[in-house]
Coordinates of C-alpha atoms in Angstrom, one line a residue:
X744 CA -41.6 20.5 -8.4
X745 CA -38.8 18.9 -10.3
X746 CA -39.4 15.3 -11.5
X747 CA -36.3 13.1 -11.7
X748 CA -35.9 10.2 -14.1
X749 CA -36.8 6.7 -12.9
X750 CA -33.8 4.7 -11.7
X751 CA -33.1 1.1 -10.6
X752 CA -30.8 2.3 -7.9
X753 CA -31.8 4.7 -5.1
X754 CA -32.8 8.3 -5.1
X755 CA -32.8 10.0 -1.7
X756 CA -34.2 13.5 -1.1
X757 CA -32.4 15.9 1.3
X758 CA -29.8 13.3 2.1
X759 CA -27.2 14.1 4.7
X760 CA -23.7 13.9 3.2
X761 CA -21.6 14.2 6.4
X762 CA -21.7 10.4 7.0
X763 CA -20.2 9.9 3.5
X764 CA -17.1 12.1 4.1
X765 CA -14.0 11.3 6.1
X766 CA -14.3 14.7 7.8
X767 CA -17.9 13.9 8.8
X768 CA -19.1 17.4 8.1
X769 CA -21.3 19.1 5.5
X770 CA -24.9 19.8 4.7
X771 CA -27.4 17.7 2.7
X772 CA -27.7 17.0 -1.0
X773 CA -30.9 18.1 -2.7
X774 CA -30.9 14.6 -4.1
X775 CA -28.5 11.7 -3.6
X776 CA -28.4 9.1 -6.4
X777 CA -26.9 5.7 -5.8
X778 CA -26.9 4.1 -9.3
X779 CA -27.2 0.3 -9.6
X780 CA -24.7 0.1 -12.4
X781 CA -23.3 1.9 -15.4
X782 CA -26.5 1.5 -17.5
X783 CA -28.5 2.9 -14.7
X784 CA -26.2 5.9 -14.4
X785 CA -26.1 6.5 -18.2
X786 CA -29.9 6.4 -18.6
X787 CA -30.3 8.8 -15.7
X788 CA -27.9 11.3 -17.1
X789 CA -29.4 11.2 -20.6
X790 CA -32.9 12.0 -19.3
X791 CA -32.1 14.4 -16.4
X792 CA -33.1 18.0 -16.9
X793 CA -29.8 19.7 -18.2
X794 CA -30.4 22.6 -15.8
X795 CA -29.9 20.3 -12.8
X796 CA -26.3 20.3 -11.6
X797 CA -24.6 16.9 -11.0
X798 CA -21.8 16.4 -8.5
X799 CA -19.9 13.1 -8.0
X800 CA -18.9 11.9 -4.6
X801 CA -16.9 8.8 -4.0
X802 CA -15.7 7.6 -0.6
X803 CA -15.3 11.2 0.5
X804 CA -11.7 10.9 1.5
X805 CA -10.5 14.1 0.0
X806 CA -13.4 16.5 0.1
X807 CA -15.0 19.2 2.3
X808 CA -18.7 19.3 1.7
X809 CA -19.8 22.8 2.8
X810 CA -22.4 23.3 5.5
X811 CA -25.0 24.6 3.1
X812 CA -25.0 21.2 1.2
X813 CA -25.0 20.6 -2.5
X814 CA -27.5 21.7 -5.0
X815 CA -29.0 19.3 -7.6
X816 CA -28.0 15.7 -7.7
X817 CA -25.0 14.1 -5.9
X818 CA -24.0 10.8 -7.6
X819 CA -22.2 8.4 -5.2
X820 CA -20.4 5.5 -6.9
X821 CA -19.9 3.0 -4.1
X822 CA -21.0 -0.5 -3.4
X823 CA -20.2 -4.0 -4.8
X824 CA -20.6 -3.1 -8.4
X825 CA -18.7 0.2 -8.3
X826 CA -15.9 -1.3 -6.2
X827 CA -15.2 -4.3 -8.4
X828 CA -11.6 -5.1 -9.4
X829 CA -10.6 -7.8 -11.9
X830 CA -7.0 -8.9 -12.7
X831 CA -5.9 -10.6 -15.9
X832 CA -3.0 -13.0 -16.5
X833 CA -1.1 -10.5 -18.6
X834 CA -0.6 -8.0 -15.8
X835 CA -3.7 -5.7 -16.4
X836 CA -6.4 -4.8 -13.9
X837 CA -9.9 -3.5 -14.7
X838 CA -11.5 -1.6 -11.9
X839 CA -14.5 0.6 -11.2
X840 CA -14.1 4.0 -9.6
X841 CA -15.5 3.1 -6.2
X842 CA -12.7 0.5 -5.6
X843 CA -10.6 1.6 -2.7
X844 CA -7.0 2.3 -3.7
X845 CA -5.7 -0.1 -1.2
X846 CA -8.1 -2.8 -2.5
X847 CA -6.7 -2.3 -6.0
X848 CA -3.2 -2.7 -4.7
X849 CA -4.1 -5.9 -2.8
X850 CA -6.0 -7.3 -5.8
X851 CA -2.9 -6.8 -7.9
X852 CA -0.7 -8.5 -5.3
X853 CA -3.0 -11.5 -5.0
X854 CA -2.7 -11.9 -8.8
X855 CA 1.1 -11.7 -8.6
X856 CA 1.2 -8.2 -10.3
X857 CA 3.9 -5.8 -9.1
X858 CA 4.1 -2.1 -9.5
X859 CA 0.8 -1.1 -8.0
X860 CA 1.8 -1.3 -4.3
X861 CA 2.0 2.5 -4.1
X862 CA -1.8 2.7 -4.4
X863 CA -2.0 1.3 -0.9
X864 CA -0.6 4.6 0.5
X865 CA -3.3 6.7 -1.2
X866 CA -6.5 7.2 0.8
X867 CA -9.8 6.9 -0.8
X868 CA -11.1 5.4 -4.1
X869 CA -9.7 5.0 -7.6
X870 CA -12.1 7.5 -9.1
X871 CA -10.9 10.3 -6.8
X872 CA -7.2 9.3 -7.4
X873 CA -7.9 9.7 -11.1
X874 CA -9.2 13.2 -10.8
X875 CA -6.1 14.4 -8.9
X876 CA -3.5 12.1 -10.4
X877 CA -2.8 11.0 -6.9
X878 CA 0.5 9.5 -6.0
X879 CA 2.9 8.6 -3.2
X880 CA 6.3 6.8 -2.7
X881 CA 7.6 8.2 -6.1
X882 CA 4.7 7.0 -8.3
X883 CA 1.5 8.5 -9.6
X884 CA -1.6 7.1 -11.1
X885 CA -0.6 8.3 -14.6
X886 CA 2.4 5.9 -14.5
X887 CA 0.1 2.9 -14.5
X888 CA -3.1 4.1 -16.3
X889 CA -3.7 2.3 -19.6
X890 CA -7.1 3.9 -20.2
X891 CA -10.5 4.9 -18.8
X892 CA -14.1 5.2 -19.7
X893 CA -17.0 7.3 -18.5
X894 CA -20.0 9.5 -19.2
X895 CA -20.4 13.2 -19.7
X896 CA -23.2 15.2 -18.0
X897 CA -25.5 14.6 -21.0
X898 CA -25.0 10.8 -20.9
X899 CA -22.5 10.6 -23.8
X900 CA -20.0 7.8 -23.4
X901 CA -16.4 8.7 -23.8
X902 CA -13.0 6.9 -23.5
X903 CA -9.4 8.0 -23.2
X904 CA -6.0 6.3 -23.3
X905 CA -3.5 6.9 -20.6
X906 CA -0.5 9.2 -21.0
X907 CA 1.9 7.8 -23.6
X908 CA -0.2 4.8 -24.3
X909 CA -0.7 3.7 -28.0
X910 CA -4.1 3.9 -29.7
X911 CA -6.5 6.0 -31.5
X912 CA -8.4 7.3 -28.5
X913 CA -7.8 10.8 -27.2
X914 CA -5.0 10.9 -24.7
X915 CA -5.7 12.1 -21.1
X916 CA -3.1 14.6 -20.0
X917 CA -1.9 14.3 -16.4
X918 CA 0.5 16.5 -14.4
X919 CA 1.3 16.9 -10.7
X920 CA -2.1 16.5 -8.9
X921 CA -3.9 17.5 -12.1
X922 CA -5.7 16.1 -15.1
X923 CA -7.3 17.8 -18.1
X924 CA -10.3 15.4 -18.1
X925 CA -13.6 17.3 -18.7
X926 CA -15.1 18.6 -15.5
X927 CA -18.4 16.9 -16.1
X928 CA -16.9 13.5 -16.8
X929 CA -18.0 10.7 -14.5
X930 CA -15.4 8.0 -14.7
X931 CA -16.9 4.5 -14.7
X932 CA -14.1 2.1 -15.5
X933 CA -10.3 2.1 -15.5
X934 CA -7.6 -0.2 -16.8
X935 CA -4.3 -0.3 -15.0
X936 CA -1.0 -2.1 -15.8
X937 CA 1.6 -3.4 -13.4
X938 CA 5.3 -3.5 -14.0
X939 CA 5.9 -7.2 -13.8
X940 CA 5.1 -10.4 -11.9
X941 CA 6.1 -11.6 -8.4
X942 CA 5.3 -13.7 -5.5
X943 CA 1.9 -12.7 -4.1
X944 CA 3.0 -13.1 -0.5
X945 CA 6.0 -10.9 -0.9
X946 CA 4.0 -8.2 -2.6
X947 CA 1.3 -8.3 0.1
X948 CA 4.1 -8.0 2.7
X949 CA 5.4 -4.9 0.9
X950 CA 1.9 -3.4 1.0
X951 CA 1.7 -4.1 4.7
X952 CA 5.0 -2.3 5.3
X953 CA 3.7 0.7 3.4
X954 CA 0.4 0.6 5.4
X955 CA 2.4 0.6 8.6
X956 CA 4.5 3.5 7.5
X957 CA 1.4 5.5 6.7
X958 CA -0.1 4.7 10.1
X959 CA 3.1 5.9 11.8
X960 CA 3.3 9.2 10.0
X961 CA -0.3 10.2 9.3
X962 CA -3.4 10.8 11.5
X963 CA -5.4 8.0 9.9
X964 CA -7.4 7.3 13.0
X965 CA -8.8 10.8 13.1
X966 CA -11.7 12.4 11.2
X967 CA -9.4 13.7 8.4
X968 CA -8.8 13.5 4.7
X969 CA -5.9 13.0 2.4
X970 CA -3.2 15.7 2.2
X971 CA -4.7 19.1 2.5
X972 CA -2.4 21.0 0.1
X973 CA -0.3 19.9 -2.9
X974 CA 3.4 20.2 -2.7
X975 CA 4.7 23.3 -4.6
X976 CA 5.1 22.6 -8.3
X977 CA 7.6 23.3 -9.7
X978 CA 9.5 22.7 -6.5
X979 CA 11.5 25.5 -4.9
X980 CA 14.5 25.2 -2.6
X981 CA 14.8 21.9 -0.5
X982 CA 12.8 23.5 2.3
X983 CA 10.1 24.5 0.0
X984 CA 9.4 21.2 -1.7
X985 CA 7.1 19.8 0.9
X986 CA 3.8 21.4 1.9
X987 CA 4.1 20.0 5.4
X988 CA 7.6 21.6 5.9
X989 CA 6.3 25.0 4.8
X990 CA 3.3 24.7 7.1
X991 CA 5.5 23.6 10.0
X992 CA 8.0 26.5 9.3
X993 CA 5.1 28.9 9.4
X994 CA 4.2 27.8 12.9
X995 CA 0.9 26.2 12.0
X996 CA 1.3 22.8 13.6
X997 CA -1.6 22.3 16.0
X998 CA -3.3 25.5 14.9
X999 CA -7.1 25.6 15.6
X1000 CA -10.2 27.2 14.3
X1001 CA -13.3 26.1 16.1
X1002 CA -13.4 22.3 16.1
X1003 CA -10.8 22.1 13.3
X1004 CA -7.1 21.6 13.9
X1005 CA -3.9 21.2 12.0
X1006 CA -2.7 17.7 12.9
X1007 CA 0.1 17.7 15.4
X1008 CA 1.2 14.4 13.9
X1009 CA 1.5 15.6 10.3
X1010 CA 0.7 19.2 9.6
X1011 CA -0.4 18.8 6.0
X1012 CA -3.6 17.1 7.4
X1013 CA -6.5 18.9 8.9
X1014 CA -8.6 17.0 11.5
X1015 CA -12.1 17.4 12.9
X1016 CA -11.6 17.2 16.7
X1017 CA -15.2 16.3 17.2
X1018 CA -17.5 19.3 16.6
X1019 CA -15.9 21.0 13.6
X1020 CA -18.0 22.5 10.8
X1021 CA -17.0 22.6 7.2
X1022 CA -16.6 26.4 7.7
X1023 CA -14.1 25.7 10.5
X1024 CA -12.1 23.4 8.3
X1025 CA -12.1 25.7 5.3
X1026 CA -11.3 28.8 7.4
X1027 CA -8.4 26.9 9.0
X1028 CA -7.0 25.9 5.6
X1029 CA -7.2 29.5 4.4
X1030 CA -5.4 30.7 7.6
X1031 CA -2.7 28.2 7.0
X1032 CA -2.3 29.4 3.4
X1033 CA -2.1 33.0 4.5
X1034 CA 0.5 32.3 7.2
X1035 CA 2.6 30.2 4.8
X1036 CA 2.5 32.9 2.1
X1037 CA 3.3 35.7 4.7
X1038 CA 6.3 33.8 6.3
X1039 CA 7.6 31.5 3.5
X1040 CA 6.5 33.3 0.3
X1041 CA 4.7 30.3 -1.1
X1042 CA 1.1 30.2 -2.2
X1043 CA -0.1 26.7 -1.3
X1044 CA -2.7 25.1 -3.5
X1045 CA -5.6 23.2 -2.0
X1046 CA -5.6 19.4 -2.8
X1047 CA -8.8 18.8 -0.8
X1048 CA -11.8 19.6 -2.9
X1049 CA -14.3 22.1 -1.4
X1050 CA -17.7 21.7 -2.8
X1051 CA -21.3 22.9 -2.1
X1052 CA -23.0 26.0 -0.7
X1053 CA -21.6 28.1 2.0
X1054 CA -24.2 28.2 4.8
X1055 CA -25.2 31.9 5.4
X1056 CA -24.6 33.2 9.0
X1057 CA -27.5 33.4 11.3
X1058 CA -29.1 36.9 11.5
X1059 CA -28.2 38.9 14.6
X1060 CA -30.6 38.5 17.5
X1061 CA -32.2 41.8 18.6
X1062 CA -32.2 42.4 22.3

């Protein structure tokens, strides 16, 4: 029996992960670790058996946890400590990866910092947004990232400066929905910079407009995630620059597999209509990709992460 290092946070065996994802699907984690703080996380990683895999799960807004669950330890960075955001008078924000993107935008607004309003249109938490260089409304995280810190799988502390930022630290490279950060890096702190100062009430009003726009165009009240597929990069013809347009042109709006459906409201979103499995959602996504490739000649790239073990089918029942 594997013995895990002692922690100050919580360690839960065979923890169901479905409640921690927006899709509300997926099998259990062998172990779920909820670290108390950065020191708790670092100590755990340093003493954990190197053979045990570690997977990070934030708010679960852009992930499909497969039905077989996740081997090893799943680290979830949520709660008061991991969701903290602090603004300084010189236009900088320091935030933990569990901070919701909209909370970061509103914290900046309350401090009179402009230029971070776009974060309110990105579902999920700042840690996830960092991994995918998330963006909307013409801006991406790389545009406002000053630097970040975190720990590798072995507990080594590392730090990076944002793209184009001065300093002696290694520079993190970002491109469209991609970053070259190490796969085993667990981000624990980020520093962001706004573009100027403004009236907090006006900035908050702009955020509210963006939130209303998102509610009008996306199925945010459904069991869903962020955008399923990245827009083609580099972009093609005008009709091939948006994943949703390609999906719509391929006749996939409203398409179903089991309990999973392509959203009739915005067809770059998959939804769990109530009884979907992770296998349903992944199969539907692959069907969409196949139909777009066959009819539009574009190979869509998943933006939603798919992690964990595929649950083996049940053996046939002998009559």
